[in-house]
XYZ file of C-alpha atoms in Angstrom:
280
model
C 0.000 0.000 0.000
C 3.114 2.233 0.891
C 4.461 1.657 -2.927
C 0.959 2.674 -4.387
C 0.256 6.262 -2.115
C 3.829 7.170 -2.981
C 3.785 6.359 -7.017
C 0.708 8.126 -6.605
C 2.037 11.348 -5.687
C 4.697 11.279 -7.358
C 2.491 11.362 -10.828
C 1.043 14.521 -11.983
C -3.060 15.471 -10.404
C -4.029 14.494 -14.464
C -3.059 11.195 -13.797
C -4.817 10.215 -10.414
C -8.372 8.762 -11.770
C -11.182 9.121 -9.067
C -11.502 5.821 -6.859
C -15.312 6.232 -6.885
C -15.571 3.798 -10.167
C -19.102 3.308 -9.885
C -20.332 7.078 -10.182
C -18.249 7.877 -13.266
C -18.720 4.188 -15.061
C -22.479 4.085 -14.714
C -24.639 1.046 -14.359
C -23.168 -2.261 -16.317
C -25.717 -2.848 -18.790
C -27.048 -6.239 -20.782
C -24.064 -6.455 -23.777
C -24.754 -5.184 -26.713
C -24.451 -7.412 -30.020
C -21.505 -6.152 -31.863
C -21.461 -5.807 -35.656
C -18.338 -6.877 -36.927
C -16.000 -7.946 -40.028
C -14.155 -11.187 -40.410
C -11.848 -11.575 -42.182
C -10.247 -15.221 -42.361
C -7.279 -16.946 -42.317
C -5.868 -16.526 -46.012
C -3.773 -20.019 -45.604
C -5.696 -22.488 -43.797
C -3.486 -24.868 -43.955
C -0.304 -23.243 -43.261
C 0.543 -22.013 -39.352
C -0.547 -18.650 -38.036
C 2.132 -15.970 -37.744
C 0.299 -14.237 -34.959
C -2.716 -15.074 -33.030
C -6.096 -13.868 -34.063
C -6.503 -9.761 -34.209
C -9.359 -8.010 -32.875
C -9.627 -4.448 -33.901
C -11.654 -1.071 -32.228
C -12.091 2.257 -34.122
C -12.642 5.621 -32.507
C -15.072 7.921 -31.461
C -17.646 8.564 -34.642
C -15.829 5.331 -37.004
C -16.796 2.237 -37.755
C -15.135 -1.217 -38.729
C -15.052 0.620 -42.304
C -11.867 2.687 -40.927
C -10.019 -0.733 -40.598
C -10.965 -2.205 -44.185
C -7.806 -2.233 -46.045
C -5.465 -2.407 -42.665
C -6.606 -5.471 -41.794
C -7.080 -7.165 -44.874
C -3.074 -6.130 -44.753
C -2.662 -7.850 -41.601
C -4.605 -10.675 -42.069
C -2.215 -11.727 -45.387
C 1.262 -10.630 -43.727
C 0.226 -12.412 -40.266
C -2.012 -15.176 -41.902
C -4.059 -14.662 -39.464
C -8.196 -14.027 -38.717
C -8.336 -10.032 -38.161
C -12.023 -9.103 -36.521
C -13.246 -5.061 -37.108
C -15.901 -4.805 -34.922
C -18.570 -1.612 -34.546
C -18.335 -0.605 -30.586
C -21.971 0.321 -29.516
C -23.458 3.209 -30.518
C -22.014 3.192 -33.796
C -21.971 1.940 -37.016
C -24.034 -1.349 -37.428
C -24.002 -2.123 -33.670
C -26.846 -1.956 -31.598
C -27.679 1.659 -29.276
C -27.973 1.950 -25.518
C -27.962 5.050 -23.102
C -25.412 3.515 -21.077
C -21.953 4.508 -23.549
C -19.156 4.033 -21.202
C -15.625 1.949 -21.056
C -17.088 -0.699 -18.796
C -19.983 -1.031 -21.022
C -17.762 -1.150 -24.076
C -15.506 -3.330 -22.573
C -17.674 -6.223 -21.307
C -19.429 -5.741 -24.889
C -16.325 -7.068 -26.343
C -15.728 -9.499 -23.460
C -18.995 -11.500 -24.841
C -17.940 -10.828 -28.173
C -14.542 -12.825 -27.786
C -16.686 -15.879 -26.552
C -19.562 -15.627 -29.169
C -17.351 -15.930 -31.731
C -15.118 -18.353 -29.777
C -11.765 -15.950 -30.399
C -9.255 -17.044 -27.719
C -6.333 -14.743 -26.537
C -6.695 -12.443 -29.400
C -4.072 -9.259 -30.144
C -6.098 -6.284 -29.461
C -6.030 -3.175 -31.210
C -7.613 -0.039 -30.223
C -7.732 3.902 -31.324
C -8.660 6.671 -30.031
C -11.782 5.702 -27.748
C -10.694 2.446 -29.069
C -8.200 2.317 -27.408
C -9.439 3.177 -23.935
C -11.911 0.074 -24.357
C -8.489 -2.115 -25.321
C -6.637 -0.420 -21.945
C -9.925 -1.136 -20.064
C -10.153 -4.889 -20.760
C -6.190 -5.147 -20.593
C -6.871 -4.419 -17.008
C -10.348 -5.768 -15.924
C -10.181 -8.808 -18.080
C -6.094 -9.684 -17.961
C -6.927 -13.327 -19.077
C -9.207 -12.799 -22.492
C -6.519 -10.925 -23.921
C -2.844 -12.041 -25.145
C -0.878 -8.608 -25.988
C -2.156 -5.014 -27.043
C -1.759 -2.420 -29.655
C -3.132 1.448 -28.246
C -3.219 3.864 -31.150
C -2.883 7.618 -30.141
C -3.821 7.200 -26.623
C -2.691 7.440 -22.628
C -4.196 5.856 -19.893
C -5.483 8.862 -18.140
C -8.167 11.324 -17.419
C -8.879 13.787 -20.035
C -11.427 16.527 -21.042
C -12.164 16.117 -24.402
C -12.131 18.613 -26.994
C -14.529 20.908 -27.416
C -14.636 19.870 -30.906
C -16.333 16.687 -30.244
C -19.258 18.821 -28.776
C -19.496 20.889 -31.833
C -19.849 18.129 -34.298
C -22.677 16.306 -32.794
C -24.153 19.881 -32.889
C -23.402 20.146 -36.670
C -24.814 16.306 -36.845
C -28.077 17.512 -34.792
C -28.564 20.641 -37.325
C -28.121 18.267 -40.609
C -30.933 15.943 -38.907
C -33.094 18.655 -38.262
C -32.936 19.992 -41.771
C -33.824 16.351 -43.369
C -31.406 16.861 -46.200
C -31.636 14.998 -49.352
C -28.160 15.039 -50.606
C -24.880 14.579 -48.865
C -23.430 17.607 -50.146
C -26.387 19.310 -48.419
C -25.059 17.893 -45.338
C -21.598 18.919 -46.169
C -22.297 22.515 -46.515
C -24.296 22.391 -43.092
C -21.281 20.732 -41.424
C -18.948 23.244 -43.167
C -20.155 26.359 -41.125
C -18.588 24.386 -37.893
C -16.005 21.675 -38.936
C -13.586 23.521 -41.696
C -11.218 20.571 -41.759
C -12.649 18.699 -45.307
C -11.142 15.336 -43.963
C -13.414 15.015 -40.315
C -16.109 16.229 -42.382
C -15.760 13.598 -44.623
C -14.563 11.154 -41.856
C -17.738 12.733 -39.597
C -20.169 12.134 -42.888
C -19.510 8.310 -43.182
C -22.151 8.455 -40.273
C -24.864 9.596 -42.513
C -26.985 6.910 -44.761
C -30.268 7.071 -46.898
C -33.241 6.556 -45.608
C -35.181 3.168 -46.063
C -37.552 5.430 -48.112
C -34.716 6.431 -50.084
C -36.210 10.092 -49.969
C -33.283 11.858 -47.823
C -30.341 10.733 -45.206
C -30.152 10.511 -41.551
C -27.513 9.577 -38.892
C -27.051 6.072 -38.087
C -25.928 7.045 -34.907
C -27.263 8.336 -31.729
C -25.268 11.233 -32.013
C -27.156 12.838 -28.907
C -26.302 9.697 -26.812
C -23.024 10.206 -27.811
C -22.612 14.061 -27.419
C -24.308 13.161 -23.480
C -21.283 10.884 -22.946
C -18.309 13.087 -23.919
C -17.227 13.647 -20.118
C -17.385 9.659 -19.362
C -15.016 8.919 -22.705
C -12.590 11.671 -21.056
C -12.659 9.006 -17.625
C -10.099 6.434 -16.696
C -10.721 4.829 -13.582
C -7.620 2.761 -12.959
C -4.946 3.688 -9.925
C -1.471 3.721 -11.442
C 0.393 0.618 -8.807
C -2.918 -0.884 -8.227
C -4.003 -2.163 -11.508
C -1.692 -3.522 -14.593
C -1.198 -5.632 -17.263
C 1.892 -6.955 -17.622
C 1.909 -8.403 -21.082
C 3.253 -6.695 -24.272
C 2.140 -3.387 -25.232
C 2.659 -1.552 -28.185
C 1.293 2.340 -27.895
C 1.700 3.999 -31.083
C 1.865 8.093 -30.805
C 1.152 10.695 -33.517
C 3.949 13.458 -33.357
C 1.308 16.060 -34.239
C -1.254 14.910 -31.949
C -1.631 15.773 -28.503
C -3.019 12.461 -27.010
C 0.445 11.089 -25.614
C 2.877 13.973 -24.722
C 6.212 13.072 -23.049
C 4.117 13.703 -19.579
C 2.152 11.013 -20.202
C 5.214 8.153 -20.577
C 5.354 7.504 -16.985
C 1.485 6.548 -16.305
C 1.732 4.254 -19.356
C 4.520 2.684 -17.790
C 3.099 2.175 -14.217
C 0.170 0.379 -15.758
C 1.493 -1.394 -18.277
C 5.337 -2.205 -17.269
C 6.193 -3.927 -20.804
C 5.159 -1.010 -22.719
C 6.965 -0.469 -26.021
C 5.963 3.503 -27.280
C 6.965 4.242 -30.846
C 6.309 7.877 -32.367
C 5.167 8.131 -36.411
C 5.020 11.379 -37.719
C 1.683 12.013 -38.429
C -1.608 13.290 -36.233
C -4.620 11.831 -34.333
C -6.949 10.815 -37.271
């Protein structure tokens, strides 16, 4: 207990998550039924080169984001690679409750639906959060893990986040009938032509094929931005000690050098590597 007050004050305030889990995780909810690609084993009868790959987008994606990667993976590794849709997004199914426990034990039932054993998990952005949160709740379903542009610690998000569910809310409201409707609605708030195009995968026809809608509840969503920012671990108390790869963006701000020593106090094998590039 000595070992765990004093790593604890010798990390910065932003690292010390609140010990009162159950106010900031919510109520665990029924899973939800993850929609997901599979994509097999390209050489059955030759030997895997890794074990089976199971792979989380972020905030606003879908398995889409993942396509080409893990086809890529699948034929280097010949290995199964699984994209899955977390809830609330994509083809997965919607629930009030959209927190990391939540997300986590969705992907804990997942794993034994589809009988996936040990898998390599790979998670970014909010993705990543849900890999780091069943790294450390659920050390035995998991063999190693691959974080993408993010740190195991409490964050505010951006108030970007907040501002595209508003554009999303005002594109609803005005029951467009073309995307590039949508486009010049989501232009007045998100200048950046690549989130708004990233942003817009979310929007699909109607089944009367008259106009487009979100497929997400974006208003769940925008209600849970404080909750994503959470990460209710204590840096001594809880680890994984298996391999981890975290992979930083240069130009992003999710893992700063101020960041490398919580990474390391919950995950002691840690390998960090730094590609030039930014968040998305």
């Amino acid at each position: 207990m000595l070992k765990q007050i004093t790593l604890l004050h010798r990390l910065p305030r932003q690292f010390i998550p609140t010990l009162a889990r159950t106010i900031s995780t919510g109520k665990l909810t029924p899973p939800v039924s993850l929609s997901f690609t599979d994509t097999p084993k390209p050489s059955p009868q030759e030997q895997a080169r890794s074990q089976p790959i199971v792979v989380m987008h972020g905030l606003f994606g879908s398995k889409q984001n993942w396509k080409a990667l893990s086809k890529a993976m699948a034929h280097r590794l010949n290995t199964r690679v699984l994209t899955v849709d977390l809830r609330n997004h994509g083809e997965s199914g919607h629930s009030e409750e959209h927190d990391y426990a939540n997300m986590a034990n969705d992907v804990v039932h997942f794993l034994k639906e589809q009988s996936v054993e040990k898998p390599i998990i790979i998670g970014h952005s909010m993705g990543g959060k849900v890999a780091m949160n069943l790294a450390l709740k659920h050390t035995t379903d998991l063999d190693r893990m691959v974080v993408v542009d993010m740190a195991p610690v409490k964050v505010k998000l951006s108030a970007e986040f907040a501002k595209y569910v508003g554009s999303m809310k005002d594109i609803q409201n005005a029951h467009v009938k073309k995307q590039s409707e949508a486009d010049t609605i989501m232009k007045k708030t998100v200048s950046d032509l690549g989130v708004r195009q990233f942003l817009l995968t979310n929007l699909k026809r109607d089944a009367t094929g008259d106009g487009y809608s979100f497929r997400i509840p974006f208003e769940t969503l925008g209600n849970s931005l404080e909750k994503l920012g959470q990460f209710d671990f204590v840096p001594g108390q809880d680890k994984f000690d298996g391999k981890v790869l975290f992979i930083r963006g240069v130009k992003s701000k999710y893992i700063m050098e101020k960041e490398m020593e919580a990474i390391r106090a919950f995950f002691p094998q840690a390998r960090i590597e730094s590609l030039d590039t930014g968040h998305w």
